[in-house]
């Protein structure tokens, strides 16, 4: 067997291994040792072959048994990485104290919360620590409920409002716990996941305005022909202002009080002093003519007036938008679409069209000139307008192969078979023909030597005809044949000596 045969055998072995190997897929990853052992027992009972990683945290099964393995493990409750929940109370503890029951209840509640939080799409795993409320006879010794949650995130961040949802979830599961007493911490070492900061609010607003600009302008310019970038300047300070003003030109009457008194003439007492003049029903002659007081009149007016008074109280929370700056780039107008063998034709947009696009963009972001906002719309030719070279057929095949693993597998098998045929089967079929031609040429040479003149003529004819050179395998085969012929001739010439030689070989140690 030559080099070609060895290469063909190696290729054939590689093809057989690649075609018959097991395609393992991950069933579970990041398991605890207890969960790995439990899942291995479930798969063994279900007679499903599996592969366990060296670390013991990852279990893989064949691609054809993936769905079956998921159903089998789900029927047994699936993995329970982390602490157990209320499964702690499945078996009664008859000798435990009240303190043990409280500790087990806290552990079970923490485990249930961990399992529930881990079901969220953005959370890979969770760890919950609770401080249950403690009531005391003394108010200053009461201990409120608190909680801390450590999250291992899948994508590095939580969705909008998901942190508040986790806080409310934990607070609702524990008596006396409020959402403000729940602390969320990222396992990657980031800051606590509290309410959104000013920077996060600014980035969210900028992304929302950019999306709004693209959605507004794309129906006019065409899909993919708009690029927008928005910068929002926020005021992080809290502003409180009170404005009190008076207008002296505008007065109002607050209150008015008027008092008027009038008294007529009153007689003045007269007569002789004594008993007679003071006795009842006594009439005395006046000594003097009667006299009376003059009439009296009093008038009082009191009024209260005030100028116009205006009080304005303004309170601005952090996050007040001070300025908006938007930069928008639009592509040229498409005049003639690209056809086979002809590139697309693009034309710059007119000033009137850019003015209309600017007005649309200003209305979209809430443009305010007094605030100092700036919206710029520029027409520039995109790099994609130059066109892309046509994709060759091999490139398309490679792209399709990357998206289809099965196509890669069967394509590799087909290539290996072709190599086997070209490098193994085809040379093996040529070797007998080459050996036959070599033997025939050598036989022709011997016949020429025995025949004399005929041999010379044969040699001349053989010299005239092209004869292929024998290979090493052919020469080795001829040498073996020559040795065999010599031994046969010796046996025929002296059979007695040959028999004694064979007997000595048989009886030798």
Coordinates of C-alpha atoms in Angstrom, one line a residue:
X1 CA 0.0 0.0 0.0
X2 CA 1.5 3.3 -1.1
X3 CA 1.2 6.9 0.3
X4 CA -2.1 7.4 -1.6
X5 CA -3.6 4.4 0.1
X6 CA -2.6 5.6 3.5
X7 CA -4.0 9.0 2.8
X8 CA -7.2 7.5 1.5
X9 CA -7.6 5.4 4.6
X10 CA -7.0 8.4 6.9
X11 CA -9.6 10.5 5.0
X12 CA -12.1 7.6 5.1
X13 CA -11.6 7.3 8.9
X14 CA -12.1 11.0 9.3
X15 CA -15.2 10.9 7.3
X16 CA -16.6 8.0 9.3
X17 CA -15.8 9.8 12.6
X18 CA -17.3 13.0 11.5
X19 CA -20.5 11.3 10.2
X20 CA -21.0 9.1 13.3
X21 CA -19.9 11.5 16.0
X22 CA -22.5 12.8 18.6
X23 CA -23.6 16.4 18.2
X24 CA -23.8 17.5 21.8
X25 CA -26.0 20.5 22.8
X26 CA -26.1 22.2 26.2
X27 CA -29.0 21.2 28.4
X28 CA -28.1 23.1 31.6
X29 CA -25.1 25.3 32.4
X30 CA -23.9 26.9 35.7
X31 CA -25.5 24.2 37.9
X32 CA -24.6 23.5 41.5
X33 CA -23.0 20.1 42.3
X34 CA -26.3 18.9 43.9
X35 CA -28.3 20.0 40.9
X36 CA -25.8 18.3 38.5
X37 CA -26.0 15.0 40.4
X38 CA -29.8 15.2 40.5
X39 CA -30.1 16.0 36.8
X40 CA -27.7 13.2 36.0
X41 CA -29.9 10.7 37.9
X42 CA -33.0 11.9 36.1
X43 CA -31.3 11.4 32.7
X44 CA -29.9 8.0 33.6
X45 CA -33.4 6.8 34.7
X46 CA -34.8 8.1 31.4
X47 CA -32.0 6.3 29.5
X48 CA -30.8 9.5 27.8
X49 CA -27.0 9.6 27.1
X50 CA -25.4 12.8 28.4
X51 CA -22.0 14.4 28.8
X52 CA -20.9 16.1 32.0
X53 CA -18.3 18.8 31.9
X54 CA -15.1 18.5 33.9
X55 CA -16.2 21.2 36.3
X56 CA -19.5 19.4 36.8
X57 CA -21.6 22.5 36.1
X58 CA -22.7 21.9 32.5
X59 CA -24.7 19.0 31.2
X60 CA -24.9 18.3 27.4
X61 CA -27.1 15.8 25.5
X62 CA -27.4 14.7 21.9
X63 CA -29.2 17.1 19.7
X64 CA -31.9 14.5 19.0
X65 CA -32.5 14.0 22.7
X66 CA -32.6 17.7 23.7
X67 CA -36.4 18.0 23.8
X68 CA -36.8 14.7 25.5
X69 CA -34.3 15.6 28.1
X70 CA -36.0 18.9 28.8
X71 CA -39.3 17.2 29.3
X72 CA -37.8 14.5 31.6
X73 CA -36.0 17.1 33.8
X74 CA -39.0 19.4 33.9
X75 CA -41.2 16.5 35.1
X76 CA -38.9 16.1 38.1
X77 CA -39.0 19.8 38.9
X78 CA -35.9 20.9 37.0
X79 CA -32.7 22.2 38.6
X80 CA -33.0 24.2 41.8
X81 CA -29.7 26.0 41.8
X82 CA -29.4 28.0 45.0
X83 CA -31.3 27.6 48.2
X84 CA -34.5 25.5 48.5
X85 CA -37.9 27.2 48.9
X86 CA -40.8 25.9 50.9
X87 CA -39.6 22.4 50.0
X88 CA -37.9 22.6 53.4
X89 CA -41.2 21.9 55.0
X90 CA -42.0 18.8 52.9
X91 CA -40.6 16.7 55.7
X92 CA -41.9 17.6 59.2
X93 CA -39.3 18.4 61.9
X94 CA -40.7 17.0 65.1
X95 CA -37.7 17.9 67.3
X96 CA -37.1 21.5 66.1
X97 CA -37.7 24.5 68.3
X98 CA -39.6 27.6 67.6
X99 CA -36.4 29.4 66.7
X100 CA -35.5 26.7 64.2
X101 CA -38.9 27.1 62.6
X102 CA -38.4 30.8 62.2
X103 CA -35.0 30.3 60.6
X104 CA -36.4 27.7 58.2
X105 CA -39.3 30.0 57.3
X106 CA -36.9 32.8 56.5
X107 CA -34.7 30.5 54.5
X108 CA -37.7 29.2 52.6
X109 CA -39.0 32.7 51.9
X110 CA -35.6 33.8 50.6
X111 CA -35.3 30.7 48.4
X112 CA -38.8 31.2 46.9
X113 CA -38.0 34.9 46.1
X114 CA -34.7 33.8 44.5
X115 CA -36.5 31.3 42.2
X116 CA -39.2 33.8 41.3
X117 CA -36.7 36.6 40.5
X118 CA -34.6 34.2 38.4
X119 CA -37.5 33.6 36.1
X120 CA -37.2 37.1 34.6
X121 CA -35.6 37.3 31.2
X122 CA -32.9 39.8 32.1
X123 CA -31.9 38.0 35.4
X124 CA -29.6 35.0 35.3
X125 CA -29.6 34.3 39.0
X126 CA -30.5 36.1 42.2
X127 CA -29.6 36.1 45.9
X128 CA -32.0 37.5 48.5
X129 CA -31.3 38.4 52.1
X130 CA -34.2 39.3 54.4
X131 CA -34.4 40.9 57.8
X132 CA -37.8 40.1 59.1
X133 CA -39.6 42.6 61.3
X134 CA -39.3 42.4 65.1
X135 CA -41.9 43.8 67.4
X136 CA -41.0 44.9 70.9
X137 CA -42.8 46.4 73.9
X138 CA -40.6 49.5 73.5
X139 CA -41.0 51.6 70.4
X140 CA -37.3 52.4 70.2
X141 CA -36.5 48.7 70.0
X142 CA -38.8 47.9 67.1
X143 CA -36.9 46.5 64.0
X144 CA -38.4 47.2 60.6
X145 CA -38.2 44.7 57.7
X146 CA -35.4 45.1 55.2
X147 CA -34.2 43.2 52.2
X148 CA -31.1 43.2 49.9
X149 CA -31.1 41.5 46.5
X150 CA -27.9 40.7 44.5
X151 CA -28.6 40.2 40.8
X152 CA -26.5 38.5 38.1
X153 CA -27.8 40.0 34.8
X154 CA -27.7 38.4 31.4
X155 CA -27.2 41.5 29.3
X156 CA -25.6 43.8 31.9
X157 CA -28.7 45.9 32.5
X158 CA -32.4 45.7 33.4
X159 CA -35.3 46.8 31.3
X160 CA -37.0 50.1 32.1
X161 CA -39.1 49.8 35.3
X162 CA -37.8 46.2 36.0
X163 CA -35.9 47.3 39.1
X164 CA -39.0 48.9 40.6
X165 CA -40.9 45.7 39.7
X166 CA -38.4 43.6 41.7
X167 CA -38.6 45.9 44.7
X168 CA -42.4 45.7 44.7
X169 CA -42.3 42.0 44.3
X170 CA -40.0 41.5 47.3
X171 CA -41.9 44.1 49.4
X172 CA -45.2 42.4 48.7
X173 CA -43.9 39.0 49.9
X174 CA -42.7 40.2 53.3
X175 CA -45.0 41.6 56.0
X176 CA -44.2 45.2 56.9
X177 CA -41.6 45.6 54.1
X178 CA -41.8 48.7 51.9
X179 CA -40.2 49.1 48.5
X180 CA -37.9 51.9 49.8
X181 CA -36.3 49.4 52.1
X182 CA -35.3 47.0 49.3
X183 CA -31.8 47.4 47.9
X184 CA -30.8 46.0 44.5
X185 CA -27.1 45.4 43.7
X186 CA -25.5 44.2 40.5
X187 CA -23.3 41.2 40.9
X188 CA -20.8 42.7 38.4
X189 CA -19.8 45.3 41.0
X190 CA -21.8 48.2 39.6
X191 CA -23.6 50.8 41.6
X192 CA -26.8 49.8 43.4
X193 CA -29.7 49.6 41.0
X194 CA -31.7 52.5 42.3
X195 CA -34.0 55.0 40.5
X196 CA -32.7 56.4 37.3
X197 CA -30.0 59.0 37.5
X198 CA -30.0 62.3 35.6
X199 CA -27.5 60.8 33.1
X200 CA -29.7 57.8 32.4
X201 CA -32.7 60.1 31.9
X202 CA -30.7 62.2 29.5
X203 CA -29.6 59.2 27.4
X204 CA -33.2 57.9 27.3
X205 CA -34.6 61.2 26.2
X206 CA -31.9 61.5 23.5
X207 CA -32.7 58.1 22.1
X208 CA -36.4 58.7 22.1
X209 CA -35.9 62.0 20.2
X210 CA -33.6 60.4 17.7
X211 CA -36.1 57.6 17.0
X212 CA -38.9 60.2 16.6
X213 CA -36.9 62.2 14.1
X214 CA -36.1 59.1 12.0
X215 CA -39.8 57.9 12.1
X216 CA -40.9 61.4 11.0
X217 CA -38.4 62.0 8.1
X218 CA -38.0 58.4 6.7
X219 CA -41.5 58.4 5.0
X220 CA -40.3 61.5 3.1
X221 CA -36.7 60.7 2.4
X222 CA -37.0 56.9 2.1
X223 CA -36.0 54.1 4.4
X224 CA -32.4 54.2 5.5
X225 CA -31.8 57.7 4.2
X226 CA -31.8 59.6 7.5
X227 CA -29.3 59.7 10.3
X228 CA -30.0 61.7 13.5
X229 CA -28.1 62.7 16.6
X230 CA -29.7 64.6 19.5
X231 CA -28.0 66.2 22.5
X232 CA -30.2 67.3 25.4
X233 CA -28.9 69.7 28.0
X234 CA -30.5 69.2 31.4
X235 CA -30.5 71.3 34.5
X236 CA -29.6 69.0 37.4
X237 CA -30.5 71.6 40.0
X238 CA -33.8 72.3 41.8
X239 CA -35.1 75.8 41.4
X240 CA -37.7 77.5 43.7
X241 CA -38.7 81.1 43.0
X242 CA -41.3 83.4 44.7
X243 CA -42.3 86.7 42.9
X244 CA -44.3 89.3 44.8
X245 CA -45.2 92.6 43.1
X246 CA -47.4 95.7 43.7
X247 CA -49.0 98.1 41.2
X248 CA -49.6 101.6 42.6
X249 CA -51.7 102.6 39.6
X250 CA -54.4 100.1 40.5
X251 CA -55.9 100.4 44.0
X252 CA -58.8 98.6 45.4
X253 CA -61.0 99.2 48.5
X254 CA -60.6 96.5 51.0
X255 CA -63.2 97.9 53.7
X256 CA -65.3 101.0 54.2
X257 CA -67.2 102.0 57.5
X258 CA -69.3 105.1 57.9
X259 CA -70.9 106.4 61.2
X260 CA -73.4 109.4 61.5
X261 CA -75.0 110.8 64.8
X262 CA -77.6 113.7 65.1
X263 CA -79.0 115.2 68.4
X264 CA -81.8 118.0 68.7
X265 CA -82.0 120.8 71.3
X266 CA -82.4 119.6 74.9
X267 CA -83.9 121.7 77.8
X268 CA -81.6 122.9 80.5
X269 CA -82.7 122.3 84.2
X270 CA -83.9 125.6 85.9
X271 CA -85.8 126.8 89.0
X272 CA -85.3 127.3 92.8
X273 CA -83.3 124.7 94.3
X274 CA -85.0 122.9 97.1
X275 CA -87.7 120.4 98.0
X276 CA -90.6 122.2 96.5
X277 CA -89.0 122.2 93.1
X278 CA -88.1 118.6 93.3
X279 CA -91.3 117.2 94.6
X280 CA -93.5 115.2 92.3
X281 CA -96.3 117.0 90.5
X282 CA -94.9 120.3 91.8
X283 CA -95.2 123.2 89.5
X284 CA -93.1 126.0 90.2
X285 CA -92.7 129.2 88.4
X286 CA -89.5 129.5 86.6
X287 CA -87.4 132.3 87.8
X288 CA -85.6 132.6 84.5
X289 CA -86.8 132.0 81.0
X290 CA -86.4 128.4 79.8
X291 CA -83.1 127.5 78.1
X292 CA -82.1 124.5 75.8
X293 CA -78.9 123.2 74.2
X294 CA -78.3 123.8 70.5
X295 CA -78.8 120.8 68.1
X296 CA -75.6 118.5 67.6
X297 CA -74.5 116.4 64.5
X298 CA -71.5 113.9 64.2
X299 CA -70.3 112.0 61.1
X300 CA -67.4 109.5 60.9
X301 CA -66.1 107.6 57.9
X302 CA -63.3 104.9 57.9
X303 CA -61.9 103.2 54.8
X304 CA -59.1 100.7 54.0
X305 CA -57.4 100.8 50.6
X306 CA -54.6 98.6 49.1
X307 CA -52.6 98.6 45.9
X308 CA -52.8 95.6 43.4
X309 CA -50.7 92.7 44.8
X310 CA -49.4 89.7 42.8
X311 CA -47.5 86.6 44.2
X312 CA -46.0 83.9 41.9
X313 CA -44.4 80.8 43.4
X314 CA -42.5 78.5 41.0
X315 CA -40.8 75.2 41.8
X316 CA -38.8 73.3 39.1
X317 CA -37.6 69.8 39.9
X318 CA -34.2 68.4 38.6
X319 CA -34.2 67.4 34.9
X320 CA -35.5 70.7 33.5
X321 CA -34.6 70.8 29.8
X322 CA -32.5 73.8 29.1
X323 CA -31.5 73.3 25.4
X324 CA -31.9 70.8 22.6
X325 CA -29.4 70.4 19.8
X326 CA -30.2 68.1 16.8
X327 CA -27.9 67.2 13.9
X328 CA -29.7 65.4 11.0
X329 CA -28.1 64.1 7.8
X330 CA -30.3 63.1 4.9
X331 CA -29.2 61.2 1.8
X332 CA -29.5 62.4 -1.8
X333 CA -32.7 61.9 -3.7
X334 CA -32.9 58.6 -5.7
X335 CA -33.7 59.5 -9.3
X336 CA -33.1 56.2 -11.1
X337 CA -33.0 52.8 -9.2
X338 CA -30.1 50.5 -9.8
X339 CA -30.7 47.8 -12.5
X340 CA -28.6 44.9 -13.8
X341 CA -25.4 46.3 -15.2
X342 CA -26.4 49.9 -14.3
X343 CA -25.8 51.9 -11.1
X344 CA -28.4 54.0 -9.3
X345 CA -28.5 57.7 -10.0
X346 CA -28.7 60.1 -7.0
X347 CA -29.4 63.8 -7.0
X348 CA -28.8 66.4 -4.3
X349 CA -31.9 67.8 -2.6
X350 CA -33.0 71.4 -3.2
X351 CA -32.9 74.2 -0.6
X352 CA -36.7 74.3 -0.4
X353 CA -36.9 70.6 0.4
X354 CA -34.2 71.0 3.1
X355 CA -36.2 73.8 4.5
X356 CA -39.3 71.7 4.7
X357 CA -37.4 68.9 6.3
X358 CA -36.0 71.3 8.9
X359 CA -39.4 72.5 9.8
X360 CA -40.6 68.9 10.3
X361 CA -37.6 68.1 12.5
X362 CA -38.1 71.2 14.6
X363 CA -41.8 70.3 15.2
X364 CA -40.8 66.8 16.0
X365 CA -38.3 67.6 18.8
X366 CA -40.3 70.6 20.2
X367 CA -38.1 73.4 19.0
X368 CA -38.1 76.5 21.2
X369 CA -36.2 79.5 19.9
X370 CA -36.2 81.3 23.3
X371 CA -34.5 78.3 24.9
X372 CA -31.7 78.5 22.3
X373 CA -32.5 75.2 20.5
X374 CA -30.6 74.3 17.4
X375 CA -31.8 71.9 14.6
X376 CA -29.5 71.4 11.6
X377 CA -30.5 69.4 8.5
X378 CA -27.8 68.8 5.9
X379 CA -27.9 66.9 2.6
X380 CA -24.9 64.6 2.0
X381 CA -24.3 61.6 -0.2
X382 CA -24.1 58.3 1.7
X383 CA -21.3 55.9 1.1
X384 CA -23.9 53.2 0.1
X385 CA -24.8 55.3 -3.0
X386 CA -21.7 54.1 -4.8
X387 CA -23.1 50.6 -4.9
X388 CA -21.7 47.4 -3.7
X389 CA -19.9 44.9 -6.1
X390 CA -22.0 41.9 -7.0
X391 CA -21.6 39.0 -4.6
X392 CA -20.0 36.0 -6.3
X393 CA -21.5 32.6 -6.2
X394 CA -18.8 31.1 -3.8
X395 CA -19.4 34.0 -1.4
X396 CA -23.2 33.3 -1.5
X397 CA -22.6 29.7 -0.9
X398 CA -20.2 30.4 2.1
X399 CA -22.8 32.8 3.5
X400 CA -25.5 30.2 3.2
X401 CA -23.2 27.6 4.8
X402 CA -22.6 29.8 7.8
X403 CA -26.3 30.0 8.4
X404 CA -26.9 26.3 8.0
X405 CA -24.8 23.9 10.1
X406 CA -26.3 20.9 8.4
X407 CA -25.2 22.2 5.1
X408 CA -21.6 22.5 6.4
X409 CA -21.7 19.0 7.7
X410 CA -22.9 17.4 4.5
X411 CA -20.7 19.6 2.4
X412 CA -17.7 18.4 4.4
X413 CA -18.7 14.8 3.9
X414 CA -19.1 15.3 0.1
X415 CA -15.6 17.0 -0.1
X416 CA -14.1 14.2 1.9
X417 CA -15.6 11.6 -0.4
X418 CA -14.3 13.4 -3.5
X419 CA -10.8 13.5 -1.9
X420 CA -11.1 9.8 -1.2
X421 CA -12.0 9.0 -4.8
X422 CA -9.2 11.2 -6.2
X423 CA -6.4 10.3 -3.8
X424 CA -7.3 6.8 -2.9
X425 CA -9.5 4.9 -5.2
X426 CA -8.2 6.3 -8.5
X427 CA -4.5 5.6 -7.8
X428 CA -5.3 2.2 -6.5
X429 CA -7.0 1.3 -9.8
X430 CA -4.0 2.5 -11.7
X431 CA -1.4 0.4 -9.8
X432 CA -2.4 -3.1 -11.3
X433 CA -2.3 -1.7 -14.8
X434 CA 1.2 -0.2 -14.3
X435 CA 2.5 -3.5 -12.7
X436 CA 1.1 -5.5 -15.6
X437 CA 2.8 -3.3 -18.2
X438 CA 6.2 -3.6 -16.3
X439 CA 6.0 -7.4 -16.1
X440 CA 5.1 -7.6 -19.8
X441 CA 8.1 -5.5 -20.7
X442 CA 10.5 -7.6 -18.6
X443 CA 9.1 -10.8 -20.1
X444 CA 9.6 -9.4 -23.6
X445 CA 13.2 -8.6 -22.8
X446 CA 14.0 -12.2 -21.5
X447 CA 12.3 -13.8 -24.6
X448 CA 14.5 -11.6 -26.8
X449 CA 17.7 -12.7 -25.1
X450 CA 16.8 -16.4 -25.5
X451 CA 15.9 -16.1 -29.1
X452 CA 19.1 -14.5 -30.3
X453 CA 18.4 -12.6 -33.5
X454 CA 14.7 -12.5 -32.8
X455 CA 15.6 -11.0 -29.5
X456 CA 17.6 -8.3 -31.2
X457 CA 14.6 -7.5 -33.4
X458 CA 12.3 -7.7 -30.4
X459 CA 14.7 -5.4 -28.5
X460 CA 14.7 -3.0 -31.4
X461 CA 10.9 -3.0 -31.4
X462 CA 10.8 -2.7 -27.7
X463 CA 13.2 0.2 -27.9
X464 CA 11.1 1.9 -30.4
X465 CA 7.9 1.6 -28.3
X466 CA 7.6 3.6 -25.0
X467 CA 7.7 1.4 -21.9
X468 CA 6.6 2.7 -18.5
X469 CA 9.2 2.5 -15.7
X470 CA 8.3 0.0 -13.0
X471 CA 7.6 1.3 -9.5
X472 CA 9.2 0.1 -6.3
X473 CA 6.3 -2.2 -5.5
X474 CA 6.7 -3.8 -8.9
X475 CA 10.4 -4.3 -8.4
X476 CA 9.9 -5.8 -5.0
X477 CA 7.3 -8.2 -6.4
X478 CA 9.8 -9.3 -9.1
X479 CA 12.6 -9.9 -6.6
X480 CA 10.3 -12.1 -4.5
X481 CA 9.3 -14.0 -7.7
X482 CA 13.0 -14.5 -8.6
X483 CA 13.8 -15.9 -5.1
X484 CA 10.8 -18.2 -5.3
X485 CA 11.9 -19.5 -8.8
X486 CA 15.5 -20.1 -7.5
X487 CA 14.2 -22.1 -4.5
X488 CA 11.9 -24.1 -6.7
X489 CA 14.7 -24.9 -9.1
X490 CA 17.0 -26.0 -6.3
X491 CA 14.3 -28.3 -4.9
X492 CA 13.9 -30.0 -8.2
X493 CA 17.6 -30.4 -8.7
X494 CA 18.5 -31.9 -5.3
X495 CA 15.3 -33.2 -3.5
X496 CA 17.1 -35.3 -0.9
X497 CA 19.2 -32.4 0.4
X498 CA 16.2 -30.1 0.4
X499 CA 14.2 -32.7 2.5
X500 CA 17.0 -32.9 5.1
X501 CA 17.2 -29.2 5.3
X502 CA 13.4 -29.0 6.0
X503 CA 13.6 -31.6 8.7
X504 CA 16.4 -29.8 10.4
X505 CA 14.3 -26.6 10.4
X506 CA 11.3 -28.4 11.8
X507 CA 13.3 -30.1 14.7
X508 CA 15.3 -27.0 15.5
X509 CA 14.4 -25.1 18.8

